[in-house]
Tab-separated table of C-alpha atoms in Angstrom:
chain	number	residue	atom	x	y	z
P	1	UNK	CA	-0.365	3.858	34.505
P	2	UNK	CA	2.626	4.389	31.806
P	3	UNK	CA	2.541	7.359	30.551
P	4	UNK	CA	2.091	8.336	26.477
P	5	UNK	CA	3.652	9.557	23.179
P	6	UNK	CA	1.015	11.522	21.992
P	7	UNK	CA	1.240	12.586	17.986
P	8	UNK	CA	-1.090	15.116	17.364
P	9	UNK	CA	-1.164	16.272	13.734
P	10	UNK	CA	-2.107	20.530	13.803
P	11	UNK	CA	-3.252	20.742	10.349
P	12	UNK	CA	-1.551	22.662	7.646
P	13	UNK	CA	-1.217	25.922	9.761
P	14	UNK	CA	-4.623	27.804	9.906
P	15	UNK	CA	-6.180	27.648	13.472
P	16	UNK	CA	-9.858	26.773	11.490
P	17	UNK	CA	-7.947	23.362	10.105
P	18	UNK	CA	-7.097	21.991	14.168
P	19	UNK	CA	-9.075	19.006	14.692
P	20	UNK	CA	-11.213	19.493	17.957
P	21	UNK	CA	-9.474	16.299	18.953
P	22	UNK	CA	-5.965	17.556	18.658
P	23	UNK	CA	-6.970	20.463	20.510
P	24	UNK	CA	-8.444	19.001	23.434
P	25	UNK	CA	-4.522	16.842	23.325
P	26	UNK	CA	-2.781	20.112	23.368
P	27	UNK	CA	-4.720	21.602	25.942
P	28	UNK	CA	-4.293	18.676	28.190
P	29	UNK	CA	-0.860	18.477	27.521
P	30	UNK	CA	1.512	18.958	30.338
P	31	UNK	CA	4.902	18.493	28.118
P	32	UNK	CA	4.769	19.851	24.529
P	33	UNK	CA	7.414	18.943	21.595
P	34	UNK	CA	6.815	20.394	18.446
P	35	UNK	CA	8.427	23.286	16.109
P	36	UNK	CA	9.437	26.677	17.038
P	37	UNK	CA	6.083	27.998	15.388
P	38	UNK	CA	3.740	25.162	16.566
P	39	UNK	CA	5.209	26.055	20.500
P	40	UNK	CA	4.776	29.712	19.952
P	41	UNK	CA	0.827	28.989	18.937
P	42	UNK	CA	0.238	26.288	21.287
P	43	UNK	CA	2.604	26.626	24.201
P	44	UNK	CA	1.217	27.955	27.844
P	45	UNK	CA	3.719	29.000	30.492
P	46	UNK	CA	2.941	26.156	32.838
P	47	UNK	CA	3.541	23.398	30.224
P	48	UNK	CA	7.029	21.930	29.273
P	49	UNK	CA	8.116	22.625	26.247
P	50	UNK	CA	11.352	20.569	24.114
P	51	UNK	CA	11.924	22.056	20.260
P	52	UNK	CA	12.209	20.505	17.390
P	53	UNK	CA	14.421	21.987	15.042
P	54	UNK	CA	16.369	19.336	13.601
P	55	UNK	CA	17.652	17.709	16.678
P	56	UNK	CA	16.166	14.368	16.379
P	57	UNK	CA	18.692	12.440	18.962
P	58	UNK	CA	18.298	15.443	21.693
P	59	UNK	CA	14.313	15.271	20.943
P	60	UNK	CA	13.770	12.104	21.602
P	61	UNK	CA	16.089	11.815	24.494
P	62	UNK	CA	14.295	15.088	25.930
P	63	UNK	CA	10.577	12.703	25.278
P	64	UNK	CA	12.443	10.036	27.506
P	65	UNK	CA	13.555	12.137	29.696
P	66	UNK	CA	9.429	13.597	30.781
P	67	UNK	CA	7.696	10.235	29.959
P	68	UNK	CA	8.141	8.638	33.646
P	69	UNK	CA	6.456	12.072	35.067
P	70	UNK	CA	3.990	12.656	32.458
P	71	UNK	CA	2.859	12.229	28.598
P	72	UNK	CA	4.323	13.866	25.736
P	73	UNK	CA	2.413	15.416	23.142
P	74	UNK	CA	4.427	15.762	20.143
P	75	UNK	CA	3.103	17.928	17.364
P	76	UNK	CA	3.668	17.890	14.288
P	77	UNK	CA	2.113	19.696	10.675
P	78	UNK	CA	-0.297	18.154	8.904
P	79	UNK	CA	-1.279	14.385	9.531
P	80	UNK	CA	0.817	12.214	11.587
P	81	UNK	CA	0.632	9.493	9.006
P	82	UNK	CA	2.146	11.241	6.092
P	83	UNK	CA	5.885	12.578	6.338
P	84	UNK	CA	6.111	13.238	9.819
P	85	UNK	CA	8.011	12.157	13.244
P	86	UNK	CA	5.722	9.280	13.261
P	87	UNK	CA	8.241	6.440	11.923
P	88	UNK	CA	11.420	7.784	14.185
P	89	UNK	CA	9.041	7.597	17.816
P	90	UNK	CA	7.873	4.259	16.971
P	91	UNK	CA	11.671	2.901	16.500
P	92	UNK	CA	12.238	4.593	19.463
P	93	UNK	CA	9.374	3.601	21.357
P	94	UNK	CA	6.745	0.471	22.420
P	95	UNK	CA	3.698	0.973	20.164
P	96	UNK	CA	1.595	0.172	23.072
P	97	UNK	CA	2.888	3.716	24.017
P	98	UNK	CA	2.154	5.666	21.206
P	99	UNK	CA	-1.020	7.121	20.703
P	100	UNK	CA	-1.376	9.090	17.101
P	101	UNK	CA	-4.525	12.149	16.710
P	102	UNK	CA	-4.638	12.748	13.018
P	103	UNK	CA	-5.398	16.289	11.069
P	104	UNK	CA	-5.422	17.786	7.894
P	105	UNK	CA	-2.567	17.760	5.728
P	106	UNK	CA	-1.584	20.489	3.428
P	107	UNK	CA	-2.239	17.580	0.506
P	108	UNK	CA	-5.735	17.428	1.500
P	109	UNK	CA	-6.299	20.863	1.264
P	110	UNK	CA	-4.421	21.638	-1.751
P	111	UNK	CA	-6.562	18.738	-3.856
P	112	UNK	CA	-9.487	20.678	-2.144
P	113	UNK	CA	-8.747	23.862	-3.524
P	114	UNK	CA	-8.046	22.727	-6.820
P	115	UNK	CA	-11.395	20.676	-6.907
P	116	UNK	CA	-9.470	17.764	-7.411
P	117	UNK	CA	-9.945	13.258	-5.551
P	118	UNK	CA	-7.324	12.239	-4.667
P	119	UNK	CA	-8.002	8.914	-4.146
P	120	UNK	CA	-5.748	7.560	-6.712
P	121	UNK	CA	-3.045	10.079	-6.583
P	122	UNK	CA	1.096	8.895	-5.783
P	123	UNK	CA	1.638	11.039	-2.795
P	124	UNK	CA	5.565	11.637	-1.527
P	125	UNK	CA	7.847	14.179	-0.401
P	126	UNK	CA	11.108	15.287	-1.893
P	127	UNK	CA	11.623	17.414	1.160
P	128	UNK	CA	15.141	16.562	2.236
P	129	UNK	CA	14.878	13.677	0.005
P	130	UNK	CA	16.476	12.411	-3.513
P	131	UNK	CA	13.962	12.185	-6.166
P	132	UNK	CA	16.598	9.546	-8.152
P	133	UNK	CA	14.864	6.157	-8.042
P	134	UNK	CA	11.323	7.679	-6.591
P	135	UNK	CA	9.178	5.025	-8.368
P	136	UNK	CA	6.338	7.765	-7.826
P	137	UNK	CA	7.641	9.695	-10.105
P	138	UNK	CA	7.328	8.031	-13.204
P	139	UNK	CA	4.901	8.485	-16.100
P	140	UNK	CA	2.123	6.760	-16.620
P	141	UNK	CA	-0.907	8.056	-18.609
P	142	UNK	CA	-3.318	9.888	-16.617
P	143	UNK	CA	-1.402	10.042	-13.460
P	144	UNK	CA	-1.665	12.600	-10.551
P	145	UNK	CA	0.826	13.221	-8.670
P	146	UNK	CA	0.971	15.148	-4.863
P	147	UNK	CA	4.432	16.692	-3.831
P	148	UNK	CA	6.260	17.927	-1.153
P	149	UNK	CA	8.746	20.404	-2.109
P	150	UNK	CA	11.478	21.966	-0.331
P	151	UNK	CA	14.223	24.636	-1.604
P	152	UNK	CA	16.667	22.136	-3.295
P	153	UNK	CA	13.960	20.258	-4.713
P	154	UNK	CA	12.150	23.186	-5.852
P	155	UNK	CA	8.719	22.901	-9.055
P	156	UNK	CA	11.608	24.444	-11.605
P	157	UNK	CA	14.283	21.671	-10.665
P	158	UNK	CA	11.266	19.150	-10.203
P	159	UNK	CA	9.721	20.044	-13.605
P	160	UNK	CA	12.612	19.374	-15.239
P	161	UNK	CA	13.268	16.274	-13.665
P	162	UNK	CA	9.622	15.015	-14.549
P	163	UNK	CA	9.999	15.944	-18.416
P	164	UNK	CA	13.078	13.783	-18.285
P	165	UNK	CA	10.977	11.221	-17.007
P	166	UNK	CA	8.738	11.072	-19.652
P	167	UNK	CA	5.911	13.267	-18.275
P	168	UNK	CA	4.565	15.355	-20.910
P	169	UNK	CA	5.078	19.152	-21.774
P	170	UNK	CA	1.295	19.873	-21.272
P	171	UNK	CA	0.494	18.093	-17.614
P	172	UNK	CA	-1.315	20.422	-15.960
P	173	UNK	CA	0.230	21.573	-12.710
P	174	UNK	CA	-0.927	23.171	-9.434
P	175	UNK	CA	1.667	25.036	-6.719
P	176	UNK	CA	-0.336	25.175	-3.686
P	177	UNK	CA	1.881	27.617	-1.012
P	178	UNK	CA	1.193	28.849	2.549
P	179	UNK	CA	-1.924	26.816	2.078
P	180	UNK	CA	-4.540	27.761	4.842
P	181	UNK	CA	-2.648	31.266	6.016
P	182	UNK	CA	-3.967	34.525	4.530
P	183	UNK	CA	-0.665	34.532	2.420
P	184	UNK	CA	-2.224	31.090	0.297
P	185	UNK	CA	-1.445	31.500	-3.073
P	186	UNK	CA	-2.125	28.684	-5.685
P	187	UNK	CA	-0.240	28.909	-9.357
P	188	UNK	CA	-1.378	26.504	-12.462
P	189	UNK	CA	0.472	26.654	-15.006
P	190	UNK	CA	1.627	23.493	-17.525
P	191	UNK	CA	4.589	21.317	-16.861
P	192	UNK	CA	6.936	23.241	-19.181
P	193	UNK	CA	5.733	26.419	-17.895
P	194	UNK	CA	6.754	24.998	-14.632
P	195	UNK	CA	10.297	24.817	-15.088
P	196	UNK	CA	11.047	28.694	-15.656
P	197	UNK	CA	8.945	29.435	-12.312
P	198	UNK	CA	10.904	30.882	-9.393
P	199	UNK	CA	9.581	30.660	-5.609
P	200	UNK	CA	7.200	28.034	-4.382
P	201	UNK	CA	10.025	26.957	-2.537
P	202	UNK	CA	8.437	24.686	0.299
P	203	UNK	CA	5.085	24.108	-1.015
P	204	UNK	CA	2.805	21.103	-2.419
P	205	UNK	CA	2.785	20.536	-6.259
P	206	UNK	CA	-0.003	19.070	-7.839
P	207	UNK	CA	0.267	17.478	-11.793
P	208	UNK	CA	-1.706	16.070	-13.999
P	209	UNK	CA	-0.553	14.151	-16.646
């Protein structure tokens, strides 16, 4: 039998927000890739383990490397499906390989705790990403918006950015940060308000227009 690429998505952080699913993966898991932090929680002594910590070329060489001996369960924050190492293993791999376990994203849980659907929000990330030409950032009345941020592309410089955009002074905004760790803290404050804000580096931001 060939052996599998197994993406299992660990949730925003919080042990409560692993999917029993994705836990039964890990625990079966002979060969782990993930982050420094997700191998620290989820690695055992007698499993394989191959960081990720920006090494994309020596990652996926290292997944080629264990597949003819075993699978590889890759984890990764959040959801597979949104933002993740998802697109780069399926250019670099058969999709009859590939076998994907879903879990919470930080986006789902930060429209949870502001009480907010999300059903027709424009989701995208700005993490290591321009924001020129983003067609989800553009005004339209009424429009939500979900964020990633990162420390370039911080709420200030992103508030700005939206205002020239058309967005209006008084969208209502949400900073959602360490969501799901006892360190969660959640900021709203108005789009204009926004821009004079420091922190909230790496978080997901939430507006309202």
């Amino acid at each position: 039998m060939e052996h599998k690429v197994i993406i299992v998505g660990i949730g925003p952080g919080a042990p409560d927000y692993l999917l029993p699913a994705a836990l039964k993966k890990i625990q079966q898991a002979r060969v782990l890739a993930g982050g420094k932090r997700a191998l620290a929680t989820f690695g055992r002594e007698d499993v394989q383990q191959i960081q990720i910590d920006g090494n994309l070329s020596e990652v996926l060489h290292g997944i080629r490397e264990a597949l003819p001996q075993s699978d590889v369960t890759v984890l990764v924050s959040g959801d597979p499906g949104f933002y993740s190492l998802l697109p780069a293993i399926r250019r670099s791999f058969p999709s009859e390989i590939i076998e994907v376990v879903p879990g919470i994203s930080s986006v789902q849980v930060a429209f949870a705790r502001i009480g907010l659907p999300w059903q027709e929000a424009y989701l995208t990330s700005v993490h290591g990403r321009e924001v020129a030409g983003n067609p989800a950032l553009g005004y339209i009345p009424g429009k939500i918006l979900g964020l990633l941020t990162d420390p370039v592309h911080n709420p200030s410089f992103l508030a700005a950015h939206l205002l020239e955009q058309g967005w209006p002074q008084t969208a209502k905004v949400w900073l959602c940060e360490n969501l799901s760790y006892d360190s969660e803290r959640i900021l709203a404050l108005s789009l204009a308000e926004i821009k004079s804000v420091a922190g909230f580096e790496s978080c997901v931001m939430v507006v309202q227009g």
